[in-house]
Short mmCIF file of C-alpha atoms in Angstrom, two decimals:
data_model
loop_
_atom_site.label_atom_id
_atom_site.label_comp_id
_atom_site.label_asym_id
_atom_site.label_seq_id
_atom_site.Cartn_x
_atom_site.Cartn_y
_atom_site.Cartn_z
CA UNK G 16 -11.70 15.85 10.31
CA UNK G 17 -7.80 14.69 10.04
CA UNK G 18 -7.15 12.99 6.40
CA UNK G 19 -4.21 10.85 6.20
CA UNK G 20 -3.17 9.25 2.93
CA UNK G 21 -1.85 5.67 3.65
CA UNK G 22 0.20 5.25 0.69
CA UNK G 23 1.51 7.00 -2.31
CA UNK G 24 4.74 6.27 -4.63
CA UNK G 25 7.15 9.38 -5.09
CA UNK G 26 9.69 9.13 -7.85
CA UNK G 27 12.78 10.15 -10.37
CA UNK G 28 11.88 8.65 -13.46
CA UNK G 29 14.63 6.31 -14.99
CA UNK G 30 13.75 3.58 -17.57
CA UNK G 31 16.31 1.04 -16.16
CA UNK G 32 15.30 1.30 -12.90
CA UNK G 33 11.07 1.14 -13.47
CA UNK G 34 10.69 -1.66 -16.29
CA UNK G 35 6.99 -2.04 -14.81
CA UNK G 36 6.11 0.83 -16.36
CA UNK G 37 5.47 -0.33 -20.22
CA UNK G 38 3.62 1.45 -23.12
CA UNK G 39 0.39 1.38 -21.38
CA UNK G 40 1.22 2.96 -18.41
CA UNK G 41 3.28 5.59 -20.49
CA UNK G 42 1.75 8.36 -18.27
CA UNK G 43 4.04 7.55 -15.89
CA UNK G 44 7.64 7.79 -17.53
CA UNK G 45 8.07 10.90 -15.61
CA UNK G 46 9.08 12.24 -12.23
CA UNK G 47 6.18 12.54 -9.34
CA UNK G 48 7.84 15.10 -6.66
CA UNK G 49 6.19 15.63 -3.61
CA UNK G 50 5.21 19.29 -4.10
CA UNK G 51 2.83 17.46 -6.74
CA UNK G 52 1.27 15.96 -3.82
CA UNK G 53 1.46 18.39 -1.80
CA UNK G 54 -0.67 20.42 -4.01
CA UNK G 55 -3.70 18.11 -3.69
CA UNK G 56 -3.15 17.89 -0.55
CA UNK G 57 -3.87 20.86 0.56
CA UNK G 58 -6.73 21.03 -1.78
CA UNK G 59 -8.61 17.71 -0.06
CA UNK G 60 -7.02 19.16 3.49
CA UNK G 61 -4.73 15.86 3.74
CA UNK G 62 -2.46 16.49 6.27
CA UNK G 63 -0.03 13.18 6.14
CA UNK G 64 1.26 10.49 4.13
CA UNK G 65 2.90 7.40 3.84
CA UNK G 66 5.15 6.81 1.09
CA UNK G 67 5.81 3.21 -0.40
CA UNK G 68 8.93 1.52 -2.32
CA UNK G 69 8.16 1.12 -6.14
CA UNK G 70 12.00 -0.24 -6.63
CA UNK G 71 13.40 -3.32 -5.36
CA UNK G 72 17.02 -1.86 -4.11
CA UNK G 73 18.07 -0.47 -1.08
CA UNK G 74 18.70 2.70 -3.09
CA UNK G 75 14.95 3.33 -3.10
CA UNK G 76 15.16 3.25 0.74
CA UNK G 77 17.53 6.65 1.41
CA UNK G 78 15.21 8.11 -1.47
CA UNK G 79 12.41 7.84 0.33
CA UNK G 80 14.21 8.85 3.76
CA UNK G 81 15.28 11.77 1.75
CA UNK G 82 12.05 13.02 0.46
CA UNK G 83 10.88 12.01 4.34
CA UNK G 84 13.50 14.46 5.66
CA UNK G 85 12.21 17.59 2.96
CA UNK G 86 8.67 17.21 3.71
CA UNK G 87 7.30 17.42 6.80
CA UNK G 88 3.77 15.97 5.01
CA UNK G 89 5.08 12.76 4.95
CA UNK G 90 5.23 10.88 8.39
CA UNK G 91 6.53 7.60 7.26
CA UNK G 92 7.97 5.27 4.43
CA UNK G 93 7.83 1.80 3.73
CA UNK G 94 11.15 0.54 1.70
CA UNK G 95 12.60 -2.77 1.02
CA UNK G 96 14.93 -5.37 1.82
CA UNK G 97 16.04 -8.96 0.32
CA UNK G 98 14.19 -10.51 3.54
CA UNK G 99 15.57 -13.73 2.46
CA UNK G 100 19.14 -12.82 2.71
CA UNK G 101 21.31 -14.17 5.99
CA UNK G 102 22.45 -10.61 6.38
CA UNK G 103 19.26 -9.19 6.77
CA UNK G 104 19.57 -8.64 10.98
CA UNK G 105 22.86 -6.56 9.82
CA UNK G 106 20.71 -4.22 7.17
CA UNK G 107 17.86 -3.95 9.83
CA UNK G 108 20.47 -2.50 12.06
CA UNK G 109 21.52 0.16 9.88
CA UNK G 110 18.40 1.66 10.12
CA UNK G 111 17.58 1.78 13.19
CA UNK G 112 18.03 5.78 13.24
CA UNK G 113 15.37 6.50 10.71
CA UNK G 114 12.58 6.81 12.67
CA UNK G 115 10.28 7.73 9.80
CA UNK G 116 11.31 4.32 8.39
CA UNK G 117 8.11 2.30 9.39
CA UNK G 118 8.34 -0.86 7.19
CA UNK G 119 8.95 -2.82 4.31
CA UNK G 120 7.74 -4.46 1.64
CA UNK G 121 8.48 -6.95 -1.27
CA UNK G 122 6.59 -6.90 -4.77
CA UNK G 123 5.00 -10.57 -4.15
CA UNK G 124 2.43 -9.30 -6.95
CA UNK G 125 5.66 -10.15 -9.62
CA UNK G 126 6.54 -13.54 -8.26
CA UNK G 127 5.51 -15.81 -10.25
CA UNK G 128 5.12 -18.73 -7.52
CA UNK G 129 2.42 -17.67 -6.11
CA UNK G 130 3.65 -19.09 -2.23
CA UNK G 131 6.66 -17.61 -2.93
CA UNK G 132 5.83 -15.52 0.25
CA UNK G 133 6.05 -19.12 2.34
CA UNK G 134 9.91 -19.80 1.75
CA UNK G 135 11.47 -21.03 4.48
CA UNK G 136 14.15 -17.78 3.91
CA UNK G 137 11.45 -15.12 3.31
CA UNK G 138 9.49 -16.42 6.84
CA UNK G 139 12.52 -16.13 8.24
CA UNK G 140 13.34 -12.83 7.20
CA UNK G 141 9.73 -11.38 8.05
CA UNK G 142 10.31 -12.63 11.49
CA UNK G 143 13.53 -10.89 12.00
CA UNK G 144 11.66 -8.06 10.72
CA UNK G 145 9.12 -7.78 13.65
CA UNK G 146 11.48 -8.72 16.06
CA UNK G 147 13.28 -5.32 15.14
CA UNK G 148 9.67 -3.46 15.66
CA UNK G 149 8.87 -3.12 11.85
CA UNK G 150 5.24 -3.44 10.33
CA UNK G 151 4.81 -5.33 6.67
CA UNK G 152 2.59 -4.47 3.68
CA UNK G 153 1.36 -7.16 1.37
CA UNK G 154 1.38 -6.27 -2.02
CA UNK G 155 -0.61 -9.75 -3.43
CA UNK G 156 -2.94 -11.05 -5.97
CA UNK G 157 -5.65 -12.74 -5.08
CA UNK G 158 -4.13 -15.90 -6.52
CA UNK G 159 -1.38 -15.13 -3.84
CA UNK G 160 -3.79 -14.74 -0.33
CA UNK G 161 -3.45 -18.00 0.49
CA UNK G 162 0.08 -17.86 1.09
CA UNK G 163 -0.81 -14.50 2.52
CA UNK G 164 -3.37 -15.92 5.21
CA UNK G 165 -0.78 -19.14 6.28
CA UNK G 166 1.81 -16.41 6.77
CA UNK G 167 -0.09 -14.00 8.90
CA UNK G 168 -1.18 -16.80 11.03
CA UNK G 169 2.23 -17.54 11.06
CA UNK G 170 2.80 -14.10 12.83
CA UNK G 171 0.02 -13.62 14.76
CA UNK G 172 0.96 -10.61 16.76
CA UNK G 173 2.64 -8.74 13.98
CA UNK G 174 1.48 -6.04 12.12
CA UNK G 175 0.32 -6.28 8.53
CA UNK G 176 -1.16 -4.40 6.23
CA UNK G 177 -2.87 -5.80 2.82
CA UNK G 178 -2.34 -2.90 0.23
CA UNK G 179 -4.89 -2.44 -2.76
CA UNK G 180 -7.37 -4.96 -1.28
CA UNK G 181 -5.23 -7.67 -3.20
CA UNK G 182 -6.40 -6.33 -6.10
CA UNK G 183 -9.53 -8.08 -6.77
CA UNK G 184 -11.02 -8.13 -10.51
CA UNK G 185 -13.17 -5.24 -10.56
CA UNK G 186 -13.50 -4.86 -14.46
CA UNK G 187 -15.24 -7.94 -14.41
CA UNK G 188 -17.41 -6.94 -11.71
CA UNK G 189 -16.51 -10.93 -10.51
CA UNK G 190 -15.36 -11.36 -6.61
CA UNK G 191 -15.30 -14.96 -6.69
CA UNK G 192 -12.88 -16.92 -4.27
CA UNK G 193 -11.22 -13.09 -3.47
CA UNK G 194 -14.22 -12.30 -0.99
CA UNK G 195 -14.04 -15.95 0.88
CA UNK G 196 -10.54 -15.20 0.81
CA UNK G 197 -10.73 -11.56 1.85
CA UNK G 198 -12.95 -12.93 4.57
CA UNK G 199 -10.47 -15.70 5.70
CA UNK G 200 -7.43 -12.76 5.95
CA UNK G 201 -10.02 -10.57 8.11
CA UNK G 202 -10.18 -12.77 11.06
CA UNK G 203 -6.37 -12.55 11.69
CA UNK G 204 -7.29 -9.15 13.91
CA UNK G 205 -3.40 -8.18 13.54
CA UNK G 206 -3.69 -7.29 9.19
CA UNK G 207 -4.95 -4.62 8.86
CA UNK G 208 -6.52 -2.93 4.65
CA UNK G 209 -5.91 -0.53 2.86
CA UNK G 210 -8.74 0.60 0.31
CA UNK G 211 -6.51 1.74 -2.46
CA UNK G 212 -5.61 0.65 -5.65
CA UNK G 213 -8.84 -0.08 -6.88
CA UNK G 214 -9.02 2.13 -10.22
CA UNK G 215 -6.53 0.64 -11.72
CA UNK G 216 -8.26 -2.65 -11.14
CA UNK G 217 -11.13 -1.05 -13.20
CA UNK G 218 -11.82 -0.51 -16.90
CA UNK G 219 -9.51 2.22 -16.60
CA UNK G 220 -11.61 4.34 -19.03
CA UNK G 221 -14.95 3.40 -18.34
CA UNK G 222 -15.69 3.27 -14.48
CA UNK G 223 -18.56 4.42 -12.25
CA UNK G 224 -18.12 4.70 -8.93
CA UNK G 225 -20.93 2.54 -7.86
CA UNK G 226 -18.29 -0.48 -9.90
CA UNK G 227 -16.11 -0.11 -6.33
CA UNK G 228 -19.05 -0.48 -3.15
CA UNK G 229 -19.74 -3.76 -3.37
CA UNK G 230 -15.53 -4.93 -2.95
CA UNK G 231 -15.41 -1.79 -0.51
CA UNK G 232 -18.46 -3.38 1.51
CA UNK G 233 -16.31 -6.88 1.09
CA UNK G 234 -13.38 -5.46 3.38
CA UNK G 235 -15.85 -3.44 5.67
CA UNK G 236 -17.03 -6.25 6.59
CA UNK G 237 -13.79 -8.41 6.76
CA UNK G 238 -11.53 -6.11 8.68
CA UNK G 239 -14.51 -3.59 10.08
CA UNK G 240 -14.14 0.12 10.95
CA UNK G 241 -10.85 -0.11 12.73
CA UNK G 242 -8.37 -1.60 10.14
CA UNK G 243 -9.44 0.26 7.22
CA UNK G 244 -7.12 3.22 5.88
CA UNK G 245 -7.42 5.30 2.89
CA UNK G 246 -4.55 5.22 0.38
CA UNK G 247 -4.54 7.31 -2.89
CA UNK G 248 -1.83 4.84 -4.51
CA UNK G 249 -0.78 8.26 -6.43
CA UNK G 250 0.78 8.67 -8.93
CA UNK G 251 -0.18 4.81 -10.10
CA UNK G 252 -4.21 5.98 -9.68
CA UNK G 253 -3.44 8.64 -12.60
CA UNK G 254 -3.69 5.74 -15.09
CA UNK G 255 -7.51 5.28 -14.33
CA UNK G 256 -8.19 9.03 -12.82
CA UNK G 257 -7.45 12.47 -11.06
CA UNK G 258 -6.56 12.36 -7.70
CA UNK G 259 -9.29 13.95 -6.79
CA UNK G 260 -11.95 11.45 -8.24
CA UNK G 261 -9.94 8.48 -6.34
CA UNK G 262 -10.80 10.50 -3.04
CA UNK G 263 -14.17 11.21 -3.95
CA UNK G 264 -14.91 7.23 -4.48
CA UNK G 265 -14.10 6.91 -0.32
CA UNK G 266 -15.46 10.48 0.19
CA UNK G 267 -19.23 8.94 -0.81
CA UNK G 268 -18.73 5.79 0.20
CA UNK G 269 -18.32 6.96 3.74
CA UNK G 270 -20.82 9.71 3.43
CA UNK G 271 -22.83 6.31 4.83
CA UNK G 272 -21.25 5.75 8.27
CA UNK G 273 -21.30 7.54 11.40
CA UNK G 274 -18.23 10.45 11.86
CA UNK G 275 -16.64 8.70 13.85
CA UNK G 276 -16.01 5.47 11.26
CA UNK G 277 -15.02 8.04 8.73
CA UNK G 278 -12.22 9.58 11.23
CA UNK G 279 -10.56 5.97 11.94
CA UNK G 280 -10.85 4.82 8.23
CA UNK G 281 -9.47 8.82 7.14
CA UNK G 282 -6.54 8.88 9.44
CA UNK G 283 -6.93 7.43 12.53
CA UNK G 284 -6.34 3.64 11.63
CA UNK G 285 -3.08 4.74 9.88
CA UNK G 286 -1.97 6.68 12.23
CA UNK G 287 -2.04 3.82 14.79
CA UNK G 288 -0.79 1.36 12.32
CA UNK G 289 2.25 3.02 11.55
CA UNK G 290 2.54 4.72 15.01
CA UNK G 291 2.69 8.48 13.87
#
């Protein structure tokens, strides 16, 4: 069966340029190359990737394309761009050549307003966006999925993606207004989910693996078998875990469906997503 990890962070570590990583996440003030990766990928047989920003500059963009260019593992990046600037058709432009470059995102998770996704500028912008062919991951809270749920029904024949499952409060074993929520973002049928990020929504020390069914039955049932995709979100996951106990989470959670549900939600839901 193909495995296809849906998104992953590569990067050279500089302090200036990754404040988000503070004291606690100290493991991570260090460079994550791809022949890291590549090393557990061949040991879980992964055989693709998607990379995603972790910086908020254009210079994280030609990074990425970079890394994209070196290793033939990774099939397609997702970078960044101020969608609310007036020159944003211009920068689309630019990279129309880079035909690894699938998307973009913004860190919403960090705004403070929490429909800061709704601004007149940033709508704008995500249309422009799609109208250049581009699909959009939404990096949210679950504070933020309102604005999330106006704006895909905004756009409701572009492609989105929800990363991390809007990071729902799994520590506290709570799902509150997230699964309504959840629910309410499912019906658009053009957003798709990735089930990722959810360790570090944990007690990062003390976590079973039964803590995770119950929010990954939540998005089974929201988007269903054919908008799920796996995503390791290595090397953040290292914080709560190895990457091989992130896989093994999905790996027995699956173990429960038919093959053919495991092969979309492995690879074959990415791979259509972001047209590899």
């Amino acid at each position: 069966m193909e495995i296809f990890d849906a998104h992953h962070h590569l990067w050279n570590y500089q302090p200036e340029r990754f404040p988000w990583i503070n004291e606690e996440m100290a493991r991570l003030k260090k460079d994550f190359k791809p022949i890291m990766l590549e090393r557990e990928f061949k040991q879980h047989g992964i055989s693709g990737s998607i990379v995603v920003q972790a910086i908020q500059d254009e210079d994280e963009n030609h990074f990425l394309l970079q890394q994209a260019d070196e290793n033939d593992f990774i099939k397609g990046i997702i970078g960044w761009l101020d969608l609310k600037s007036p020159a944003l058709r211009e920068r689309l432009n630019l990279y129309v050549p880079f035909q690894k470059l699938k998307g973009f995102r913004h860190i919403l998770q960090d705004e403070s307003d929490p429909d800061f996704i709704l601004n007149a500028e940033f709508q704008r912008g995500l249309g422009w966006l799609f109208e250049a062919g581009y699909v959009y991951d939404l990096l949210v809270f679950p504070h933020q999925l309102k604005g999330a749920i106006k704006t895909v029904e905004n756009f409701p024949d572009a492609p989105f993606v929800l990363d991390h499952m809007a990071k729902p409060s799994i520590k506290s074993g709570k799902m509150g207004e997230w699964k309504e929520l959840i629910k309410a973002l499912g019906e658009n049928k053009n957003v798709y989910c990735k089930v990722s990020g959810m360790v570090t929504e944990a007690n990062w020390n003390n976590w079973e693996e039964n803590d995770f069914f119950p929010y990954l039955d939540v998005v089974m049932e929201a988007f269903g078998e054919d908008r799920l995709m796996y995503g390791s979100d290595w090397p953040v996951c290292l914080l709560a875990g190895s990457y091989n106990q992130i896989f093994d989470i999905i790996k027995k959670y699956l173990n429960n469906f038919p093959a053919d549900t495991q092969a979309k939600i492995w690879a074959k839901n990415a791979s259509v997503f972001y047209r590899i």
